[in-house]
Amino acid sequence: MSVSEAARPVPNGPAPTPRGGPGGKTLRKDRWWLQPLVTVVVLVLFIAYSTWSAFNKVNYFHDPYLSPFFSPCLAASCPEQVRWASLNLMPWISPAIYILVFPLGFRMTCYYYRKAYYRSFWQSPPGCAVAEPHKKYTGETRLPLILQNLHRYFLYFAVIVNLILAYDAVLAFRFPAENGHHGGFGFGVGTAVITINAILLAMYTASCHSCRHLIGGRLNHFSKHPVRYKLWGIVSKLNPHHPKFAWISLFGVALTDVYVRLVASGTITDYHWIF
Amino acid sequence: MTELADRPTALPAATDKSDVQGTAEMRVWRGDGTTGQFVDYTVDVNEGEVVLDVIHRLQAEQAGDLAVRWNCKAGKCGSCSMEINGKPRLACMTRMETLPKGEQVTVAPMRAFPVIRDLVTDVSYNYEKMKSVPELKLAERKEGEVHRMAQEDISRLQEFHKCIECFMCQNVCHVIRDHDENKPAFAGPRVFLKYAELDMHPLSTQHGEKVAYDEGGLGYCNITKCCSEVCPEDIHITDNAIIPMKERIADRKFEPIVWLGDIRSARKDAKQQKKR
């Protein structure tokens, strides 16, 4: 090429920062804003739906299907088939309220969701190499965000909830007698929905970073703990997929609830076969 | 600052243009650390060339005084870190054809560090922070005993050894990139790898996680993973170093069950010492 193209200053370029480089929010030209935007939209929709569902204490059970938002069902108002306790602190509240804090806390303190909502809701930062709007930043060094370190306790509860959901999945194979037909072992569309949901939630829990640490991450001598090393290896293979499981299981819970509600309200029929 | 107009603009241009396959519109930051501006250039580009090739051509033909730090041109020395189209990247590993065609290519210095000149930044912050990493002290060995480590015990650490110290993880970390005031308290992802090495080493006698939290400011990290996204060596900094260290800190600082275990083992140690 010729040297004809002389250097020319750009009149409206960003002003330098105190460090001497270009200022401005970002020099990125790609659609860095898309991912946080999608995250906000999906999470807001999920929060709106789950809040509506948690407070809507009808049509959450259609024997043998129980919505995962209400499992374990601990209120006195729960159907007998799925009642684990008879809490009656405030009879007017929905049974979902008693247990909501556990899955909510597990997801709120999850290392993946933290990344997702810090980026999208709190814009800290909105994208890599995109300046955040806050004047001050202290991260997770003080209250309330230092409480994110309690993630492992929510994991303990999540494991219990996962076991109960697995039990619910087993119960979903046991159909009641109805319309003159005998009940018993069977399989329905709802059985598949509830079983898949339990598997997805179990995968989300098993791939959790805290789970990985508790299984073997805290060890420095894997060679002295071969079984834990093996298990740590399995969880380490699942761990990179944690974000995927986080989203799929989120959709899974909501769709399972939708399915149970549609069947319970008589909007759709559950196709099932009793053997 | 030396005015751009006063600087020598070009070295003698290369004469053989037979293999030139196209041109690129480059927008390059020119400045001396106190003032600066973007300057536009049109530069020849050949097939397979990387951004660093184009910058070198720019130096050779149009801007002889353009400052750029580089060394191996093979993605192994970590010298040519800069921001290409706003993203931290190695100039020697960014092929021109991977950038959006027909669009101007913006090249700027790393934002988190003070500019020395043009694309060269002062990265001494990182080396200063590295000094906070204690020297590895191995467990004592008995006479005649040799230290042996199993492969499975050190595989985890070997991932961290891939680091080429390009400091792009430090540069992209918003804790210091957007907040200069956090620099005294925050060591950054590169240094967290060092702390993790210290803590996870099978023969280490130190608690790297404690240093990482108390001196390195591990709590500032909100695990938004930009460090992992920009790492040219594909080190999973967040998943394999920072989060495990946060979990180890949770063991020590936020886990009453572990505290009880610690008290128990401390009592046991005290009893054993009394017996001796």
Coordinates of C-alpha atoms in Angstrom, one line a residue:
Chain A
M1 CA 0.0 0.0 0.0
S2 CA 1.1 3.5 -0.4
V3 CA 1.8 5.7 2.6
S4 CA -0.8 8.1 1.4
E5 CA -3.1 7.5 4.3
A6 CA -1.8 10.0 6.8
A7 CA -2.5 9.6 10.5
R8 CA -5.5 11.7 11.5
P9 CA -6.8 12.3 14.9
V10 CA -10.4 11.2 15.7
P11 CA -12.1 14.4 17.0
N12 CA -14.9 12.7 19.0
G13 CA -12.9 9.8 20.5
P14 CA -13.3 9.0 24.2
A15 CA -11.3 11.2 26.6
P16 CA -8.4 9.5 28.3
T17 CA -8.8 7.9 31.7
P18 CA -6.5 9.0 34.6
R19 CA -4.4 6.0 33.6
G20 CA -3.8 7.5 30.2
G21 CA -5.8 5.1 28.1
P22 CA -9.1 5.6 26.3
G23 CA -12.1 6.4 28.5
G24 CA -15.8 5.7 27.8
K25 CA -17.9 2.8 28.9
T26 CA -16.5 0.3 26.5
L27 CA -14.8 -0.1 23.1
R28 CA -16.6 -3.3 22.4
K29 CA -18.6 -3.4 19.2
D30 CA -20.4 -6.7 19.7
R31 CA -23.7 -7.3 21.3
W32 CA -22.4 -7.6 24.8
W33 CA -25.7 -6.3 26.2
L34 CA -27.7 -9.2 24.8
Q35 CA -26.8 -11.8 27.4
P36 CA -27.6 -9.7 30.4
L37 CA -30.8 -8.6 28.8
V38 CA -31.9 -12.1 28.1
T39 CA -31.0 -13.1 31.7
V40 CA -33.1 -10.2 33.1
V41 CA -36.1 -11.1 31.0
V42 CA -36.0 -14.8 31.8
L43 CA -35.4 -14.4 35.5
V44 CA -38.1 -11.7 35.9
L45 CA -40.6 -14.0 34.0
F46 CA -39.6 -16.9 36.3
I47 CA -39.8 -14.9 39.5
A48 CA -43.2 -13.5 38.4
Y49 CA -44.6 -17.0 37.5
S50 CA -43.1 -18.7 40.6
T51 CA -44.5 -16.0 42.9
W52 CA -47.9 -16.3 41.4
S53 CA -47.7 -20.1 41.7
A54 CA -46.4 -20.1 45.2
F55 CA -49.3 -18.0 46.4
N56 CA -51.9 -19.8 44.3
K57 CA -52.8 -22.7 46.6
V58 CA -55.2 -24.6 44.4
N59 CA -54.5 -27.0 41.6
Y60 CA -50.9 -27.8 42.7
F61 CA -51.7 -31.5 43.2
H62 CA -53.4 -34.1 41.0
D63 CA -53.0 -37.6 42.3
P64 CA -50.2 -38.8 41.9
Y65 CA -48.6 -35.6 40.7
L66 CA -47.4 -32.9 43.0
S67 CA -46.0 -29.6 41.8
P68 CA -42.3 -29.3 42.7
F69 CA -43.0 -25.8 44.1
F70 CA -45.0 -27.4 46.9
S71 CA -42.7 -30.4 47.7
P72 CA -42.2 -31.3 50.4
C73 CA -45.7 -30.3 51.4
L74 CA -45.6 -29.4 55.1
A75 CA -48.9 -27.5 55.7
A76 CA -52.0 -28.9 57.3
S77 CA -53.9 -28.0 54.1
C78 CA -51.7 -30.3 52.0
P79 CA -53.4 -33.3 50.4
E80 CA -53.1 -36.4 52.6
Q81 CA -51.2 -38.4 50.0
V82 CA -48.3 -36.0 50.0
R83 CA -48.4 -34.4 53.4
W84 CA -45.1 -34.6 55.3
A85 CA -46.1 -32.4 58.3
S86 CA -49.2 -30.4 59.4
L87 CA -47.8 -26.9 60.0
N88 CA -50.6 -24.5 60.6
L89 CA -48.8 -21.3 61.6
M90 CA -50.8 -19.1 59.3
P91 CA -53.6 -21.1 57.7
W92 CA -54.1 -18.6 55.0
I93 CA -50.6 -19.0 53.5
S94 CA -49.8 -21.4 50.7
P95 CA -47.8 -24.5 51.6
A96 CA -45.2 -23.4 49.1
I97 CA -44.2 -20.5 51.3
Y98 CA -42.9 -22.8 54.1
I99 CA -40.2 -24.3 51.8
L100 CA -39.6 -21.6 49.2
V101 CA -36.6 -20.2 51.1
F102 CA -34.6 -23.3 50.5
P103 CA -34.6 -23.5 46.7
L104 CA -34.6 -19.8 46.5
G105 CA -31.6 -19.5 48.8
F106 CA -29.8 -22.3 47.0
R107 CA -30.2 -20.5 43.6
M108 CA -29.6 -17.0 45.0
T109 CA -26.2 -18.0 46.5
C110 CA -25.3 -20.3 43.6
Y111 CA -21.9 -19.4 42.1
Y112 CA -23.4 -19.4 38.6
Y113 CA -26.5 -17.4 39.4
R114 CA -24.3 -14.9 41.2
K115 CA -22.4 -14.3 38.0
A116 CA -25.7 -14.1 36.1
Y117 CA -27.5 -11.6 38.3
Y118 CA -24.4 -9.5 39.2
R119 CA -23.9 -9.0 35.5
S120 CA -27.5 -8.5 34.5
F121 CA -29.3 -6.9 37.4
W122 CA -26.5 -5.2 39.3
Q123 CA -24.4 -4.5 36.2
S124 CA -21.3 -5.3 38.1
P125 CA -20.0 -5.6 35.4
P126 CA -22.6 -5.8 32.7
G127 CA -20.1 -7.5 30.4
C128 CA -16.4 -8.2 30.3
A129 CA -14.5 -5.0 29.6
V130 CA -17.6 -3.0 29.9
A131 CA -17.5 -0.4 32.7
E132 CA -19.9 -0.8 35.6
P133 CA -21.9 2.2 36.6
H134 CA -21.2 2.1 40.4
K135 CA -18.8 4.6 42.0
K136 CA -17.8 2.2 44.8
Y137 CA -17.4 -1.5 44.9
T138 CA -16.8 -3.8 47.9
G139 CA -17.8 -7.1 46.4
E140 CA -18.7 -9.9 48.8
T141 CA -16.6 -8.5 51.7
R142 CA -19.4 -7.1 53.8
L143 CA -23.1 -7.6 54.6
P144 CA -25.3 -8.6 52.9
L145 CA -23.2 -10.1 50.2
I146 CA -20.8 -11.8 52.6
L147 CA -23.8 -14.1 53.3
Q148 CA -23.2 -15.7 49.9
N149 CA -20.7 -17.8 51.7
L150 CA -23.6 -19.7 53.2
H151 CA -24.2 -21.4 49.9
R152 CA -23.1 -24.8 51.3
Y153 CA -25.9 -24.8 53.9
F154 CA -28.5 -24.3 51.2
L155 CA -26.8 -27.1 49.4
Y156 CA -27.4 -29.4 52.4
F157 CA -31.1 -28.5 52.2
A158 CA -31.1 -28.9 48.5
V159 CA -29.9 -32.5 48.8
I160 CA -32.8 -33.2 51.2
V161 CA -35.3 -31.6 48.8
N162 CA -33.8 -33.5 45.9
L163 CA -34.3 -36.8 47.8
I164 CA -37.9 -35.8 48.5
L165 CA -38.5 -34.9 44.8
A166 CA -37.0 -38.3 43.9
Y167 CA -39.6 -39.9 46.2
D168 CA -42.3 -37.8 44.5
A169 CA -41.1 -39.2 41.2
V170 CA -41.5 -42.7 42.6
L171 CA -45.0 -41.9 43.8
A172 CA -45.8 -40.5 40.4
F173 CA -45.8 -44.2 39.2
R174 CA -48.5 -45.1 41.6
F175 CA -51.9 -44.2 40.3
P176 CA -55.1 -44.1 42.4
A177 CA -58.3 -46.0 41.4
E178 CA -60.7 -43.8 39.5
N179 CA -63.8 -44.1 37.4
G180 CA -64.1 -47.8 38.1
H181 CA -60.6 -48.5 36.9
H182 CA -58.2 -50.2 39.3
G183 CA -55.2 -48.1 40.6
G184 CA -51.6 -49.2 41.0
F185 CA -48.3 -49.1 39.2
G186 CA -48.5 -47.1 36.0
F187 CA -46.9 -44.6 33.8
G188 CA -48.2 -41.3 32.5
V189 CA -47.0 -38.2 30.8
G190 CA -46.9 -36.5 34.2
T191 CA -44.7 -39.3 35.5
A192 CA -42.2 -38.5 32.8
V193 CA -42.4 -34.8 33.5
I194 CA -41.9 -35.2 37.3
T195 CA -39.1 -37.7 36.9
I196 CA -37.2 -35.6 34.4
N197 CA -37.6 -32.6 36.6
A198 CA -36.2 -34.5 39.6
I199 CA -33.3 -35.7 37.5
L200 CA -32.5 -32.2 36.2
L201 CA -32.6 -30.8 39.7
A202 CA -30.3 -33.5 40.9
M203 CA -27.9 -32.8 38.1
Y204 CA -28.0 -29.1 39.0
T205 CA -27.2 -30.0 42.7
A206 CA -24.6 -32.5 41.9
S207 CA -22.7 -30.1 39.6
C208 CA -22.7 -27.4 42.2
H209 CA -19.3 -25.9 43.1
S210 CA -19.9 -26.4 46.9
C211 CA -20.8 -30.0 46.2
R212 CA -17.5 -30.4 44.3
H213 CA -15.6 -28.9 47.2
L214 CA -17.3 -31.0 49.9
I215 CA -16.8 -34.2 47.9
G216 CA -13.1 -33.7 47.5
G217 CA -12.1 -30.2 46.7
R218 CA -10.9 -29.5 50.2
L219 CA -8.4 -32.4 50.0
N220 CA -4.7 -31.8 49.1
H221 CA -3.8 -35.5 49.0
F222 CA -6.2 -37.1 46.5
S223 CA -3.8 -40.1 46.4
K224 CA -4.7 -40.9 50.0
H225 CA -8.5 -40.7 49.3
P226 CA -9.1 -42.7 46.1
V227 CA -12.8 -43.0 46.5
R228 CA -13.3 -39.3 47.1
Y229 CA -10.9 -38.5 44.3
K230 CA -13.0 -40.6 41.9
L231 CA -16.2 -38.9 43.0
W232 CA -14.5 -35.5 42.8
G233 CA -13.5 -36.4 39.2
I234 CA -17.1 -37.2 38.4
V235 CA -18.4 -33.9 39.9
S236 CA -15.6 -32.0 38.2
K237 CA -16.8 -33.3 34.9
L238 CA -20.4 -32.2 35.7
N239 CA -19.3 -28.8 37.1
P240 CA -18.6 -27.0 33.8
H241 CA -22.2 -27.8 32.8
H242 CA -23.5 -26.2 36.0
P243 CA -24.8 -23.1 34.1
K244 CA -26.7 -25.4 31.7
F245 CA -28.3 -27.4 34.4
A246 CA -29.1 -24.2 36.3
W247 CA -31.2 -22.9 33.4
I248 CA -32.7 -26.2 32.2
S249 CA -33.7 -27.2 35.7
L250 CA -35.2 -23.7 36.2
F251 CA -37.4 -24.1 33.1
G252 CA -38.0 -27.7 34.2
V253 CA -39.5 -26.7 37.6
A254 CA -41.7 -24.1 36.0
L255 CA -42.9 -26.3 33.2
T256 CA -43.6 -29.2 35.7
D257 CA -45.7 -26.8 37.8
V258 CA -47.5 -25.7 34.6
Y259 CA -48.2 -29.3 33.6
V260 CA -49.6 -30.3 37.1
R261 CA -51.8 -27.2 37.2
L262 CA -53.2 -27.8 33.8
V263 CA -54.0 -31.4 34.6
A264 CA -55.4 -30.5 38.1
S265 CA -57.6 -27.8 36.7
G266 CA -58.9 -30.1 34.0
T267 CA -57.5 -28.0 31.2
I268 CA -55.7 -30.9 29.7
T269 CA -55.9 -34.7 30.3
D270 CA -53.0 -36.6 31.6
Y271 CA -52.4 -39.7 29.4
H272 CA -51.4 -42.6 31.5
W273 CA -51.3 -46.3 31.5
I274 CA -51.9 -48.5 34.5
F275 CA -50.4 -52.0 34.4
Chain B
M1 CA 4.0 14.7 25.8
T2 CA 5.7 14.7 22.4
E3 CA 3.0 16.0 20.0
L4 CA 2.0 13.3 17.4
A5 CA 2.9 15.8 14.7
D6 CA 6.4 16.1 16.0
R7 CA 7.0 12.4 16.1
P8 CA 8.6 10.6 13.1
T9 CA 5.6 9.3 11.2
A10 CA 7.1 6.5 9.1
L11 CA 10.0 4.5 8.2
P12 CA 10.7 3.8 4.6
A13 CA 7.8 1.8 3.2
A14 CA 8.3 -1.7 2.0
T15 CA 8.5 -1.7 -1.7
D16 CA 7.3 -5.2 -2.7
K17 CA 3.5 -5.1 -2.7
S18 CA 3.0 -8.2 -4.9
D19 CA 1.6 -10.4 -2.1
V20 CA -0.7 -7.8 -0.5
Q21 CA -4.3 -9.2 -0.3
G22 CA -6.2 -6.4 1.3
T23 CA -6.3 -3.5 3.6
A24 CA -7.6 -2.9 7.1
E25 CA -8.9 0.2 8.7
M26 CA -7.1 0.4 12.0
R27 CA -7.9 2.8 14.9
V28 CA -4.9 2.8 17.2
W29 CA -4.6 4.6 20.6
R30 CA -1.6 7.0 20.6
G31 CA -0.7 8.7 23.8
D32 CA 2.0 9.1 26.4
G33 CA 0.1 8.3 29.6
T34 CA -1.2 11.8 30.3
T35 CA -3.0 12.6 27.0
G36 CA -3.8 10.6 24.0
Q37 CA -6.3 10.0 21.2
F38 CA -7.2 7.4 18.6
V39 CA -5.6 7.7 15.3
D40 CA -6.9 6.1 12.1
Y41 CA -4.7 4.2 9.7
T42 CA -5.2 2.1 6.6
V43 CA -2.8 -0.8 6.6
D44 CA -2.1 -3.7 4.2
V45 CA -3.1 -7.2 5.4
N46 CA -2.2 -10.6 4.0
E47 CA -4.0 -13.8 4.5
G48 CA -3.3 -15.5 7.9
E49 CA -1.9 -12.4 9.5
V50 CA -2.5 -11.5 13.1
V51 CA -3.1 -8.1 14.6
L52 CA 0.5 -7.9 15.7
D53 CA 1.7 -8.3 12.1
V54 CA -0.5 -5.4 11.1
I55 CA 0.8 -3.3 13.9
H56 CA 4.4 -4.1 12.9
R57 CA 3.6 -3.1 9.3
L58 CA 2.1 0.1 10.7
Q59 CA 5.3 0.7 12.5
A60 CA 7.4 0.0 9.4
E61 CA 5.4 2.1 7.0
Q62 CA 3.4 4.8 8.7
A63 CA 4.1 5.2 12.4
G64 CA 7.7 4.4 13.2
D65 CA 7.4 5.6 16.8
L66 CA 4.3 3.5 17.6
A67 CA 5.1 1.8 20.9
V68 CA 4.0 -1.9 21.3
R69 CA 5.4 -4.5 23.7
W70 CA 5.9 -7.9 22.1
N71 CA 8.3 -10.8 22.2
C72 CA 7.6 -14.4 21.2
K73 CA 4.8 -13.9 18.6
A74 CA 3.6 -17.4 19.6
G75 CA 1.2 -16.8 22.4
K76 CA 3.6 -17.9 25.1
C77 CA 5.3 -14.9 26.5
G78 CA 2.2 -12.8 27.3
S79 CA 3.8 -9.5 26.2
C80 CA 1.4 -8.3 23.5
S81 CA -1.7 -8.1 25.6
M82 CA -3.9 -5.2 24.5
E83 CA -7.6 -4.5 23.8
I84 CA -8.7 -5.3 20.3
N85 CA -12.2 -4.1 19.5
G86 CA -12.6 -3.5 23.2
K87 CA -11.7 -7.1 24.3
P88 CA -8.5 -8.0 26.0
R89 CA -6.6 -10.3 23.6
L90 CA -3.1 -11.3 22.6
A91 CA -2.3 -9.4 19.4
C92 CA -0.1 -12.2 18.2
M93 CA -2.9 -14.7 18.5
T94 CA -5.7 -12.7 17.0
R95 CA -6.0 -13.4 13.3
M96 CA -7.3 -10.5 11.3
E97 CA -9.8 -12.7 9.5
T98 CA -11.6 -13.5 12.8
L99 CA -12.5 -9.8 13.3
P100 CA -15.7 -8.5 11.7
K101 CA -15.1 -7.9 8.0
G102 CA -15.3 -4.4 6.7
E103 CA -15.2 -2.8 10.1
Q104 CA -12.6 -0.7 11.6
V105 CA -10.3 -2.5 14.1
T106 CA -9.8 -0.7 17.4
V107 CA -6.6 -1.3 19.2
A108 CA -6.1 0.1 22.6
P109 CA -3.8 -0.4 25.6
M110 CA -4.9 -2.5 28.6
R111 CA -7.3 -0.2 30.5
A112 CA -6.5 -1.3 34.1
F113 CA -2.9 -0.2 34.0
P114 CA -1.2 3.2 33.5
V115 CA -0.2 3.8 29.9
I116 CA 3.5 4.4 29.4
R117 CA 3.1 5.1 25.7
D118 CA 0.7 4.1 23.0
L119 CA -0.1 0.4 23.5
V120 CA 2.4 -0.2 26.3
T121 CA 1.2 -0.2 29.9
D122 CA 3.0 -0.3 33.2
V123 CA 2.1 -3.7 34.6
S124 CA 4.2 -3.4 37.7
Y125 CA 1.1 -3.5 39.9
N126 CA 0.9 -7.2 39.2
Y127 CA 4.5 -7.9 40.2
E128 CA 4.0 -5.9 43.4
K129 CA 1.0 -8.0 44.2
M130 CA 2.9 -11.2 43.5
K131 CA 5.2 -10.2 46.3
S132 CA 2.3 -10.9 48.8
V133 CA 2.5 -14.6 47.9
P134 CA 4.5 -16.3 50.7
E135 CA 7.3 -18.6 49.7
L136 CA 6.3 -22.2 49.6
K137 CA 7.4 -24.0 52.8
L138 CA 7.4 -27.8 52.4
A139 CA 6.5 -30.2 55.1
E140 CA 9.5 -31.4 57.1
R141 CA 10.9 -34.7 56.1
K142 CA 12.7 -37.3 58.2
E143 CA 16.3 -38.1 57.6
G144 CA 16.7 -40.2 54.4
E145 CA 13.1 -39.5 53.3
V146 CA 12.5 -38.0 49.9
H147 CA 9.5 -35.9 49.0
R148 CA 7.2 -37.7 46.7
M149 CA 4.1 -36.4 45.1
A150 CA 1.5 -38.5 43.2
Q151 CA 0.3 -37.2 39.8
E152 CA -3.3 -36.9 41.0
D153 CA -2.2 -34.6 43.8
I154 CA -0.5 -32.1 41.5
S155 CA -2.6 -32.3 38.3
R156 CA -4.8 -29.5 39.7
L157 CA -1.8 -27.2 40.2
Q158 CA -0.3 -28.0 36.7
E159 CA -3.3 -26.2 35.1
F160 CA -2.3 -23.0 37.0
H161 CA 1.3 -23.4 35.8
K162 CA 0.2 -22.8 32.3
C163 CA -0.2 -19.1 33.1
I164 CA 1.9 -16.9 30.8
E165 CA 1.4 -13.8 32.8
C166 CA -0.2 -11.8 30.1
F167 CA -2.2 -10.1 32.9
M168 CA -5.3 -9.9 30.7
C169 CA -7.3 -11.5 33.6
Q170 CA -6.0 -8.7 35.9
N171 CA -6.9 -6.1 33.2
V172 CA -10.5 -7.3 32.7
C173 CA -11.3 -7.8 36.4
H174 CA -13.8 -5.0 37.1
V175 CA -12.7 -4.9 40.8
I176 CA -9.6 -2.9 39.7
R177 CA -10.4 -2.0 36.1
D178 CA -13.3 0.2 37.2
H179 CA -12.1 1.0 40.7
D180 CA -8.5 2.2 41.1
E181 CA -9.2 2.6 44.8
N182 CA -9.4 -1.2 45.2
K183 CA -5.9 -1.8 44.0
P184 CA -4.2 -1.7 47.5
A185 CA -6.7 -4.3 48.9
F186 CA -7.1 -6.6 45.9
A187 CA -4.5 -8.9 44.4
G188 CA -6.4 -10.1 41.3
P189 CA -7.1 -13.4 39.5
R190 CA -3.4 -14.0 38.5
V191 CA -2.3 -13.8 42.1
F192 CA -5.2 -15.9 43.2
L193 CA -3.8 -18.7 41.1
K194 CA -0.6 -18.3 43.1
Y195 CA -2.4 -18.5 46.4
A196 CA -4.3 -21.5 45.2
E197 CA -1.0 -23.2 44.2
L198 CA 0.3 -22.5 47.7
D199 CA -2.8 -23.9 49.4
M200 CA -3.4 -26.9 47.2
H201 CA 0.2 -28.1 47.1
P202 CA 0.3 -31.5 48.7
L203 CA 3.4 -30.7 50.6
S204 CA 2.6 -27.1 51.6
T205 CA 2.5 -26.2 55.2
Q206 CA 0.8 -22.9 54.6
H207 CA -2.8 -21.8 54.3
G208 CA -2.9 -19.9 51.0
E209 CA -6.6 -19.3 51.3
K210 CA -6.1 -17.3 54.5
V211 CA -3.6 -15.0 52.8
A212 CA -5.8 -14.8 49.7
Y213 CA -8.7 -13.6 51.9
D214 CA -6.9 -11.4 54.4
E215 CA -4.2 -9.9 52.2
G216 CA -5.4 -10.6 48.6
G217 CA -9.0 -9.4 49.0
L218 CA -10.5 -12.6 47.7
G219 CA -13.9 -11.4 49.1
Y220 CA -13.9 -8.6 46.5
C221 CA -14.3 -11.1 43.7
N222 CA -17.9 -11.6 42.7
I223 CA -17.1 -14.5 40.4
T224 CA -18.4 -12.9 37.2
K225 CA -15.8 -15.0 35.4
C226 CA -14.3 -12.4 33.0
C227 CA -10.9 -13.6 34.0
S228 CA -11.6 -17.1 32.8
E229 CA -13.2 -15.8 29.6
V230 CA -10.1 -13.8 28.5
C231 CA -7.5 -16.3 29.5
P232 CA -5.5 -17.3 26.4
E233 CA -4.3 -20.5 28.1
D234 CA -7.9 -21.5 28.9
I235 CA -7.2 -21.8 32.6
H236 CA -10.4 -22.1 34.5
I237 CA -9.4 -19.4 36.9
T238 CA -12.8 -19.0 38.6
D239 CA -14.0 -22.6 38.7
N240 CA -10.7 -24.2 39.6
A241 CA -8.9 -21.6 41.7
I242 CA -11.1 -18.8 42.9
I243 CA -14.2 -20.7 43.9
P244 CA -12.3 -23.5 45.5
M245 CA -10.4 -20.9 47.5
K246 CA -13.7 -19.2 48.4
E247 CA -15.0 -22.6 49.6
R248 CA -11.8 -23.2 51.6
I249 CA -12.3 -19.8 53.2
A250 CA -15.9 -20.7 54.0
D251 CA -14.5 -23.8 55.7
R252 CA -12.3 -21.6 57.9
K253 CA -14.5 -18.6 58.5
F254 CA -18.1 -19.5 57.9
E255 CA -18.5 -23.2 58.8
P256 CA -19.2 -23.9 62.5
I257 CA -18.9 -27.6 61.8
V258 CA -15.3 -27.2 60.7
W259 CA -14.6 -24.9 63.6
L260 CA -15.7 -27.7 66.0
G261 CA -13.4 -30.0 64.1
D262 CA -10.6 -27.5 64.4
I263 CA -11.1 -27.1 68.2
R264 CA -11.2 -30.9 68.6
S265 CA -8.0 -31.4 66.6
A266 CA -6.3 -28.4 68.4
R267 CA -7.2 -30.0 71.8
K268 CA -5.9 -33.4 70.5
D269 CA -2.6 -31.7 69.4
A270 CA -2.3 -30.0 72.8
K271 CA -2.8 -33.3 74.7
Q272 CA -0.2 -35.0 72.5
Q273 CA 2.3 -32.2 73.2
K274 CA 1.6 -32.5 76.9
K275 CA 2.3 -36.2 76.8
R276 CA 5.6 -35.5 75.1

